[in-house]
């Protein structure tokens, strides 16, 4: 097999990490199988199928490895980070799509309000940069609102004040 054939792609790594490419109940028997979802993902491409199988083999090896408590904690933490990233990407993709349109009027208003910073650069020259900045600001507001809502819903500040009273009162 060529190196390319055994290369592990980021996509298949993410699918396995997110539970999309689980081995079909193989518990150390050494037998690996391609599930129907795996076959659909491979779409007839033996390179992709090889990547999936190599990942399953690595995961099987990892299951057989005895981890220290610290290593297990770090592995669990890494899984949580992947899950959080996946969830936030899904959540914000939907919400960000609602702020992707910026009117010419909105861009012109921003241009006029920031004329001192922009200088004499003509509007048409930097219109695209202004639109991107407005979109970025709107997306940032969505993210901040979400984090503020989470902090309120789960009483994060109360927990921090209880656990770290000196740090939060500074």
XYZ file of C-alpha atoms in Angstrom:
170
model
C 0.000 0.000 0.000
C 1.148 3.504 -0.679
C 1.536 6.155 1.989
C -1.358 8.000 0.403
C -3.536 4.923 0.776
C -2.900 4.832 4.521
C -3.062 8.567 5.155
C -5.554 9.464 7.827
C -7.666 12.438 6.830
C -8.926 15.103 9.176
C -12.495 14.443 8.058
C -12.473 10.786 8.994
C -10.676 11.603 12.247
C -13.437 14.041 13.148
C -16.132 11.544 12.208
C -14.629 8.878 14.420
C -13.999 11.369 17.248
C -17.624 12.494 17.040
C -18.935 8.944 16.970
C -19.663 8.762 13.249
C -17.266 5.924 12.512
C -17.633 3.552 15.421
C -16.365 0.044 14.967
C -19.242 -2.404 14.823
C -18.878 -3.955 18.247
C -15.410 -5.364 17.641
C -13.928 -5.900 21.065
C -10.351 -6.830 20.416
C -11.069 -9.673 18.002
C -8.877 -8.049 15.395
C -11.682 -8.144 12.837
C -12.630 -4.766 11.454
C -15.635 -4.034 9.305
C -16.937 -1.135 7.302
C -20.415 -0.182 8.471
C -23.013 0.986 5.978
C -22.282 4.607 6.993
C -18.569 3.981 6.464
C -19.263 2.629 2.974
C -21.416 5.645 2.174
C -18.653 7.951 3.399
C -16.066 6.088 1.314
C -18.347 6.459 -1.712
C -16.473 3.728 -3.585
C -13.066 5.265 -2.876
C -10.665 2.630 -1.484
C -8.379 5.363 -0.114
C -11.152 6.705 2.099
C -12.149 3.166 3.104
C -8.516 2.479 4.074
C -8.444 5.650 6.193
C -11.583 4.540 8.013
C -10.201 1.061 8.623
C -6.850 2.398 9.835
C -8.694 4.672 12.243
C -10.756 1.777 13.525
C -7.581 -0.249 14.012
C -5.950 2.620 15.925
C -9.069 3.051 18.068
C -9.058 -0.684 18.805
C -5.415 -0.461 19.847
C -6.234 2.551 22.020
C -9.062 0.648 23.748
C -6.608 -2.098 24.646
C -4.138 0.409 26.111
C -4.286 0.879 29.866
C -4.457 4.586 30.626
C -3.473 6.346 33.811
C -6.132 8.406 35.531
C -4.463 11.577 34.215
C -4.340 10.222 30.646
C -8.016 9.198 30.822
C -8.936 12.648 32.133
C -7.017 14.294 29.277
C -8.668 11.981 26.730
C -12.116 12.764 28.122
C -11.288 16.467 28.054
C -10.191 16.234 24.404
C -13.446 14.444 23.521
C -15.415 17.185 25.283
C -13.543 19.877 23.363
C -14.349 18.173 20.048
C -18.000 17.850 21.054
C -18.207 21.498 22.146
C -16.542 22.681 18.926
C -18.883 20.546 16.844
C -21.946 21.865 18.701
C -20.865 25.510 18.522
C -20.058 25.213 14.816
C -23.515 23.765 14.171
C -25.249 26.328 16.384
C -23.465 29.381 15.094
C -23.510 28.362 11.420
C -27.282 28.653 11.590
C -27.268 31.924 13.514
C -24.427 33.472 11.512
C -26.296 32.885 8.273
C -28.880 35.413 9.448
C -26.285 38.207 9.649
C -24.463 37.554 6.391
C -26.364 40.215 4.456
C -25.340 43.824 4.980
C -27.152 46.525 3.059
C -25.314 49.265 1.178
C -27.041 51.735 3.492
C -25.691 49.966 6.583
C -22.164 49.853 5.128
C -22.340 53.548 4.164
C -23.513 54.458 7.670
C -20.536 52.570 9.170
C -18.229 54.330 6.692
C -19.578 57.750 7.703
C -19.353 56.972 11.449
C -15.736 55.813 11.132
C -14.539 58.412 8.639
C -11.864 59.684 11.028
C -10.293 56.208 11.229
C -10.755 55.434 7.542
C -9.405 58.683 6.196
C -9.853 59.659 2.567
C -10.213 56.134 1.193
C -13.237 56.064 -1.130
C -16.232 54.061 0.075
C -16.283 51.742 -2.947
C -12.626 50.853 -2.365
C -13.209 49.549 1.158
C -16.888 48.625 1.002
C -16.126 44.878 1.109
C -13.873 45.302 4.155
C -16.592 47.337 5.879
C -19.207 44.671 5.131
C -16.881 41.996 6.547
C -16.284 44.085 9.677
C -20.034 44.583 10.216
C -20.652 40.847 9.805
C -17.805 40.082 12.232
C -19.251 42.502 14.800
C -22.721 40.955 14.488
C -21.292 37.444 14.847
C -19.288 38.515 17.885
C -22.449 39.941 19.463
C -24.238 36.616 18.905
C -21.403 34.671 20.553
C -21.160 37.073 23.503
C -24.926 36.991 24.039
C -24.873 33.201 23.985
C -22.054 33.075 26.563
C -23.795 35.668 28.744
C -27.041 33.668 28.570
C -25.147 30.488 29.534
C -23.480 32.273 32.452
C -26.881 33.442 33.686
C -28.691 30.136 33.099
C -26.049 28.033 34.846
C -25.149 30.632 37.504
C -21.500 30.511 36.459
C -20.589 33.722 38.289
C -22.148 32.394 41.510
C -20.085 29.210 41.238
C -16.901 31.205 40.592
C -17.608 33.521 43.541
C -18.107 30.500 45.786
C -15.027 28.610 44.583
C -12.685 31.589 44.195
C -13.967 34.370 46.488
C -10.718 36.380 46.580
C -10.155 36.228 42.821
C -13.610 37.447 41.777
C -13.747 40.330 44.238
C -10.644 42.068 42.844
